Amino acid sequence: MIERLDWDSGFFGMGVGRLHAEALTPEVASRSYEWCRENRVTCLYFLGPEAAEVPPGFHMVDERVTLAWAAHPVAAPSPVVRPFVAADLPALEDIARQSHRDSRFHSDPLFDRARCDELYATWIRRSCQGLADSVLVATCAGLPAGYVACQNEAIGLIAVAGTAQGSGLGRQLVTAAQHYYQSRGAPSVTVVTQGRNRAARALYERCGFRVAGAQYWYHFHA
Ligand SMILES: CC(C)(COP(=O)(O)OP(=O)(O)OC[C@H]1O[C@@H](n2cnc3c(N)ncnc32)[C@H](O)[C@@H]1OP(=O)(O)O)[C@@H](O)C(=O)NCCC(=O)NCCS
């Protein structure tokens, strides 16, 4: 029911764990307090329905919204979007470091800001190195200006560099991901974002995605 997350603990330099339960009830919370003390865990993640009453020490850090798109033929992707090549990696890592500040990690003061930025640089690097099935790159004047990672019939990380936002690259990236999946016969595509991320939600809805559900991330601070 509660597991220690070794990768997260090493990356953030503190004990991190994850609680798996149907709901955040007072009983579940009191077992969590004990477990964290015994296992030297400083932060415990929980994802589930909205708690009727948030137990002491738990903080709601994110509304996790899932959107879905029933695949159908879309326009061919714009030539400004192309598959990732190895030389793109440093630029994509830089974009990732600066782009994902609506995350649950950034909204929790327990997490070091620089490490949170580095988490996303690590994530896009791993996506490019095989974690994702495909990473598509948007270019501006020939240089990498954005990315979308496609993994398991879902859109993973997506971002457009701050200076290139608002000019349609986000839409080109999502359209390219839709084309990628549709041409491979996927029946549907999902994407997850933060409830507070108005730009991402507007982008996905503009591209035909509809809200399919929401869950809530809580962090317990031991
Ligand atoms: C979300 C993001 C990729 C959008 O990229 P973008 O290139 O600026 O988006 P586009 O210019 O293609 O805009 C597409 C649509 O999204 C909407 N949109 C974009 N930014 C918006 C904002 N700040 N507020 C409201 N709507 C916005 C627009 O309505 C636009 O629709 P339109 O074509 O009818 O005008 C970009 O803001 C970003 O990289 N954000 C940081 C990373 C992030 O949040 N990723 C998603 C995590 S799940």
Short mmCIF file of C-alpha atoms and ligand atoms in Angstrom, two decimals:
data_model
loop_
_atom_site.label_atom_id
_atom_site.label_comp_id
_atom_site.label_asym_id
_atom_site.label_seq_id
_atom_site.Cartn_x
_atom_site.Cartn_y
_atom_site.Cartn_z
CA MET A 1 0.00 0.00 0.00
CA ILE A 2 2.98 2.33 0.55
CA GLU A 3 6.23 2.05 -1.39
CA ARG A 4 9.51 3.88 -1.19
CA LEU A 5 10.43 5.50 -4.52
CA ASP A 6 14.17 4.97 -4.82
CA TRP A 7 14.62 6.94 -8.03
CA ASP A 8 12.73 10.00 -6.73
CA SER A 9 14.50 9.76 -3.33
CA GLY A 10 17.92 9.76 -5.00
CA PHE A 11 17.01 12.51 -7.44
CA PHE A 12 15.53 14.92 -4.88
CA GLY A 13 17.94 13.99 -2.07
CA MET A 14 15.19 13.18 0.47
CA GLY A 15 13.05 10.15 1.28
CA VAL A 16 10.10 10.00 -1.15
CA GLY A 17 7.30 7.42 -1.19
CA ARG A 18 3.95 6.74 -2.78
CA LEU A 19 0.74 5.79 -1.08
CA HIS A 20 -1.71 3.57 -3.02
CA ALA A 21 -5.24 3.66 -1.62
CA GLU A 22 -8.80 4.08 -2.87
CA ALA A 23 -9.24 7.32 -0.96
CA LEU A 24 -7.50 9.60 1.50
CA THR A 25 -9.36 8.72 4.71
CA PRO A 26 -8.26 9.48 8.32
CA GLU A 27 -7.32 5.77 8.78
CA VAL A 28 -5.17 5.75 5.65
CA ALA A 29 -3.56 9.01 6.77
CA SER A 30 -2.68 7.74 10.25
CA ARG A 31 -1.02 4.60 8.78
CA SER A 32 0.89 6.88 6.40
CA TYR A 33 2.23 9.04 9.27
CA GLU A 34 3.60 5.94 11.00
CA TRP A 35 5.08 4.45 7.84
CA CYS A 36 6.86 7.68 6.92
CA ARG A 37 8.39 7.94 10.40
CA GLU A 38 9.58 4.32 10.33
CA ASN A 39 10.92 4.55 6.79
CA ARG A 40 12.43 8.05 6.99
CA VAL A 41 10.25 9.33 4.19
CA THR A 42 9.89 13.12 4.01
CA CYS A 43 7.35 13.35 1.19
CA LEU A 44 4.61 10.88 0.30
CA TYR A 45 2.68 11.17 -2.99
CA PHE A 46 -0.96 10.18 -3.25
CA LEU A 47 -3.12 10.26 -6.41
CA GLY A 48 -6.85 9.70 -6.10
CA PRO A 49 -10.26 11.29 -5.82
CA GLU A 50 -10.69 14.62 -4.09
CA ALA A 51 -10.59 14.07 -0.31
CA ALA A 52 -13.78 15.02 1.54
CA GLU A 53 -11.55 16.40 4.29
CA VAL A 54 -7.80 16.74 3.76
CA PRO A 55 -5.97 15.04 6.68
CA PRO A 56 -3.33 17.13 8.52
CA GLY A 57 0.06 17.16 6.80
CA PHE A 58 -1.42 16.38 3.33
CA HIS A 59 -1.54 19.17 0.72
CA MET A 60 -3.37 19.13 -2.57
CA VAL A 61 -0.66 20.04 -5.11
CA ASP A 62 -2.29 19.35 -8.47
CA GLU A 63 -5.52 18.55 -10.24
CA ARG A 64 -4.50 15.90 -12.80
CA VAL A 65 -6.80 16.27 -15.79
CA THR A 66 -6.94 13.58 -18.50
CA LEU A 67 -8.15 14.55 -21.97
CA ALA A 68 -8.89 12.10 -24.77
CA TRP A 69 -9.20 12.27 -28.55
CA ALA A 70 -11.01 9.63 -30.64
CA ALA A 71 -8.61 9.20 -33.55
CA HIS A 72 -9.68 10.18 -37.04
CA PRO A 73 -7.72 11.38 -40.07
CA VAL A 74 -6.00 14.75 -39.57
CA ALA A 75 -4.04 17.01 -41.89
CA ALA A 76 -0.46 15.96 -42.68
CA PRO A 77 1.97 17.51 -40.19
CA SER A 78 3.58 20.82 -41.05
CA PRO A 79 7.20 20.68 -42.29
CA VAL A 80 8.22 22.75 -39.24
CA VAL A 81 7.72 19.54 -37.21
CA ARG A 82 10.15 16.68 -37.79
CA PRO A 83 11.47 13.64 -35.87
CA PHE A 84 14.10 14.24 -33.16
CA VAL A 85 17.78 14.02 -34.14
CA ALA A 86 20.61 13.63 -31.59
CA ALA A 87 21.91 17.19 -32.15
CA ASP A 88 18.56 18.56 -30.82
CA LEU A 89 19.10 17.22 -27.32
CA PRO A 90 20.84 20.18 -25.57
CA ALA A 91 18.23 22.62 -26.91
CA LEU A 92 15.34 20.37 -25.87
CA GLU A 93 16.81 19.98 -22.37
CA ASP A 94 17.03 23.78 -22.07
CA ILE A 95 13.41 24.19 -23.17
CA ALA A 96 12.33 21.48 -20.69
CA ARG A 97 14.19 23.15 -17.78
CA GLN A 98 12.18 26.33 -18.30
CA SER A 99 8.81 24.99 -19.37
CA HIS A 100 7.12 22.75 -16.82
CA ARG A 101 6.67 25.11 -13.89
CA ASP A 102 2.98 24.30 -13.49
CA SER A 103 4.01 20.88 -12.17
CA ARG A 104 3.06 19.47 -8.77
CA PHE A 105 6.75 19.50 -7.84
CA HIS A 106 7.10 23.22 -8.55
CA SER A 107 3.96 23.97 -6.54
CA ASP A 108 5.37 22.19 -3.46
CA PRO A 109 7.93 24.30 -1.50
CA LEU A 110 9.52 21.09 -0.17
CA PHE A 111 11.09 20.52 -3.59
CA ASP A 112 14.18 22.43 -4.69
CA ARG A 113 13.28 24.57 -7.75
CA ALA A 114 16.48 23.79 -9.66
CA ARG A 115 15.98 20.05 -9.12
CA CYS A 116 12.37 20.36 -10.34
CA ASP A 117 13.62 22.03 -13.54
CA GLU A 118 16.27 19.33 -13.89
CA LEU A 119 13.59 16.63 -13.53
CA TYR A 120 12.02 17.76 -16.81
CA ALA A 121 15.41 18.02 -18.57
CA THR A 122 16.05 14.43 -17.45
CA TRP A 123 12.58 13.36 -18.58
CA ILE A 124 12.91 14.76 -22.11
CA ARG A 125 16.43 13.29 -22.37
CA ARG A 126 15.14 9.85 -21.40
CA SER A 127 12.19 10.27 -23.77
CA CYS A 128 14.65 10.97 -26.60
CA GLN A 129 16.80 8.02 -25.57
CA GLY A 130 14.02 5.47 -25.93
CA LEU A 131 11.52 6.02 -23.12
CA ALA A 132 9.14 7.50 -25.71
CA ASP A 133 8.20 5.69 -28.93
CA SER A 134 8.81 8.92 -30.85
CA VAL A 135 9.81 12.52 -30.09
CA LEU A 136 8.79 15.13 -32.64
CA VAL A 137 10.56 18.49 -32.75
CA ALA A 138 9.13 21.84 -33.87
CA THR A 139 11.63 24.20 -35.44
CA CYS A 140 11.74 27.97 -35.73
CA ALA A 141 14.26 29.41 -38.25
CA GLY A 142 15.66 25.88 -38.46
CA LEU A 143 16.41 25.60 -34.73
CA PRO A 144 14.58 23.38 -32.20
CA ALA A 145 11.81 25.41 -30.56
CA GLY A 146 9.54 22.76 -29.09
CA TYR A 147 8.90 19.05 -28.65
CA VAL A 148 6.22 16.45 -28.16
CA ALA A 149 6.93 12.94 -26.87
CA CYS A 150 4.59 10.13 -27.99
CA GLN A 151 4.40 7.09 -25.74
CA ASN A 152 1.83 4.29 -25.41
CA GLU A 153 -1.03 6.04 -27.26
CA ALA A 154 -0.54 9.13 -25.11
CA ILE A 155 1.07 12.50 -25.51
CA GLY A 156 3.86 12.73 -22.95
CA LEU A 157 5.96 15.83 -22.42
CA ILE A 158 5.15 18.75 -24.71
CA ALA A 159 6.53 22.29 -24.66
CA VAL A 160 7.31 25.26 -26.86
CA ALA A 161 10.17 27.64 -25.96
CA GLY A 162 8.88 30.83 -24.29
CA THR A 163 10.04 33.09 -27.15
CA ALA A 164 8.22 30.93 -29.74
CA GLN A 165 4.91 30.52 -27.88
CA GLY A 166 1.65 31.90 -29.26
CA SER A 167 2.61 31.43 -32.91
CA GLY A 168 0.94 28.07 -33.53
CA LEU A 169 3.84 25.67 -32.85
CA GLY A 170 1.97 23.97 -30.00
CA ARG A 171 -0.89 23.21 -32.37
CA GLN A 172 1.51 21.93 -35.02
CA LEU A 173 3.09 19.60 -32.46
CA VAL A 174 -0.23 18.20 -31.23
CA THR A 175 -1.45 17.77 -34.83
CA ALA A 176 1.78 15.91 -35.67
CA ALA A 177 1.29 13.62 -32.64
CA GLN A 178 -2.35 12.99 -33.69
CA HIS A 179 -1.16 12.16 -37.22
CA TYR A 180 1.53 9.84 -35.82
CA TYR A 181 -1.01 7.84 -33.80
CA GLN A 182 -3.81 7.90 -36.35
CA SER A 183 -1.51 6.62 -39.11
CA ARG A 184 -0.48 3.74 -36.79
CA GLY A 185 -4.10 2.72 -36.19
CA ALA A 186 -4.46 3.90 -32.59
CA PRO A 187 -8.17 4.11 -31.70
CA SER A 188 -7.67 7.03 -29.31
CA VAL A 189 -5.01 9.22 -27.77
CA THR A 190 -4.87 10.62 -24.24
CA VAL A 191 -2.95 13.42 -22.61
CA VAL A 192 -2.62 14.47 -19.00
CA THR A 193 -2.20 18.01 -17.79
CA GLN A 194 -2.57 20.17 -14.71
CA GLY A 195 -5.95 21.74 -14.05
CA ARG A 196 -4.17 25.07 -13.54
CA ASN A 197 -2.45 24.89 -16.95
CA ARG A 198 -4.87 27.00 -18.98
CA ALA A 199 -2.60 27.21 -22.04
CA ALA A 200 -2.22 23.42 -22.29
CA ARG A 201 -5.93 22.77 -21.76
CA ALA A 202 -6.88 25.36 -24.39
CA LEU A 203 -4.35 23.85 -26.81
CA TYR A 204 -5.65 20.29 -26.42
CA GLU A 205 -9.29 21.34 -26.65
CA ARG A 206 -8.48 23.39 -29.77
CA CYS A 207 -7.05 20.16 -31.25
CA GLY A 208 -10.21 18.15 -30.51
CA PHE A 209 -9.36 16.58 -27.13
CA ARG A 210 -12.11 16.48 -24.52
CA VAL A 211 -11.84 16.15 -20.73
CA ALA A 212 -12.20 12.47 -19.79
CA GLY A 213 -11.61 12.68 -16.03
CA ALA A 214 -9.73 14.24 -13.18
CA GLN A 215 -7.82 13.03 -10.12
CA TYR A 216 -5.93 14.91 -7.45
CA TRP A 217 -2.31 14.74 -6.37
CA TYR A 218 -1.63 15.17 -2.64
CA HIS A 219 1.79 15.40 -1.02
CA PHE A 220 2.19 14.49 2.63
CA HIS A 221 5.05 16.28 4.41
CA ALA A 222 6.33 14.12 7.25
C1 LIG B 1 1.01 24.71 -23.89
C2 LIG B 1 1.98 25.20 -24.94
C3 LIG B 1 2.73 24.00 -25.52
C4 LIG B 1 1.22 25.91 -26.07
O1 LIG B 1 2.13 26.21 -27.11
P1 LIG B 1 1.94 27.47 -28.09
O2 LIG B 1 2.87 27.30 -29.23
O3 LIG B 1 2.04 28.73 -27.33
O4 LIG B 1 0.43 27.25 -28.56
P2 LIG B 1 -0.24 27.76 -29.92
O5 LIG B 1 0.34 29.10 -30.30
O6 LIG B 1 -0.15 26.68 -30.95
O7 LIG B 1 -1.75 27.94 -29.47
C5 LIG B 1 -2.72 26.89 -29.62
C6 LIG B 1 -4.01 27.22 -28.94
O8 LIG B 1 -3.80 27.19 -27.53
C7 LIG B 1 -4.39 28.32 -26.90
N1 LIG B 1 -3.43 28.95 -26.01
C8 LIG B 1 -2.09 28.98 -26.14
N2 LIG B 1 -1.54 29.65 -25.12
C9 LIG B 1 -2.57 30.07 -24.33
C10 LIG B 1 -2.64 30.79 -23.10
N3 LIG B 1 -1.53 31.24 -22.48
N4 LIG B 1 -3.86 30.99 -22.57
C11 LIG B 1 -4.99 30.54 -23.17
N5 LIG B 1 -4.97 29.85 -24.35
C12 LIG B 1 -3.77 29.62 -24.91
C13 LIG B 1 -4.82 29.29 -27.95
O9 LIG B 1 -6.20 29.44 -27.82
C14 LIG B 1 -4.50 28.64 -29.27
O10 LIG B 1 -5.68 28.49 -30.00
P3 LIG B 1 -5.87 29.30 -31.40
O11 LIG B 1 -5.04 28.52 -32.37
O12 LIG B 1 -7.32 29.19 -31.64
O13 LIG B 1 -5.37 30.69 -31.16
C15 LIG B 1 2.97 26.26 -24.34
O14 LIG B 1 2.24 27.25 -23.66
C16 LIG B 1 4.00 25.66 -23.40
O15 LIG B 1 5.05 25.16 -23.83
N6 LIG B 1 3.73 25.72 -22.08
C17 LIG B 1 4.70 25.23 -21.09
C18 LIG B 1 4.80 23.71 -21.11
C19 LIG B 1 3.48 23.06 -20.77
O16 LIG B 1 2.69 23.59 -20.00
N7 LIG B 1 3.25 21.89 -21.40
C20 LIG B 1 2.05 21.14 -21.16
C21 LIG B 1 2.23 20.30 -19.97
S1 LIG B 1 1.02 19.04 -19.92
#
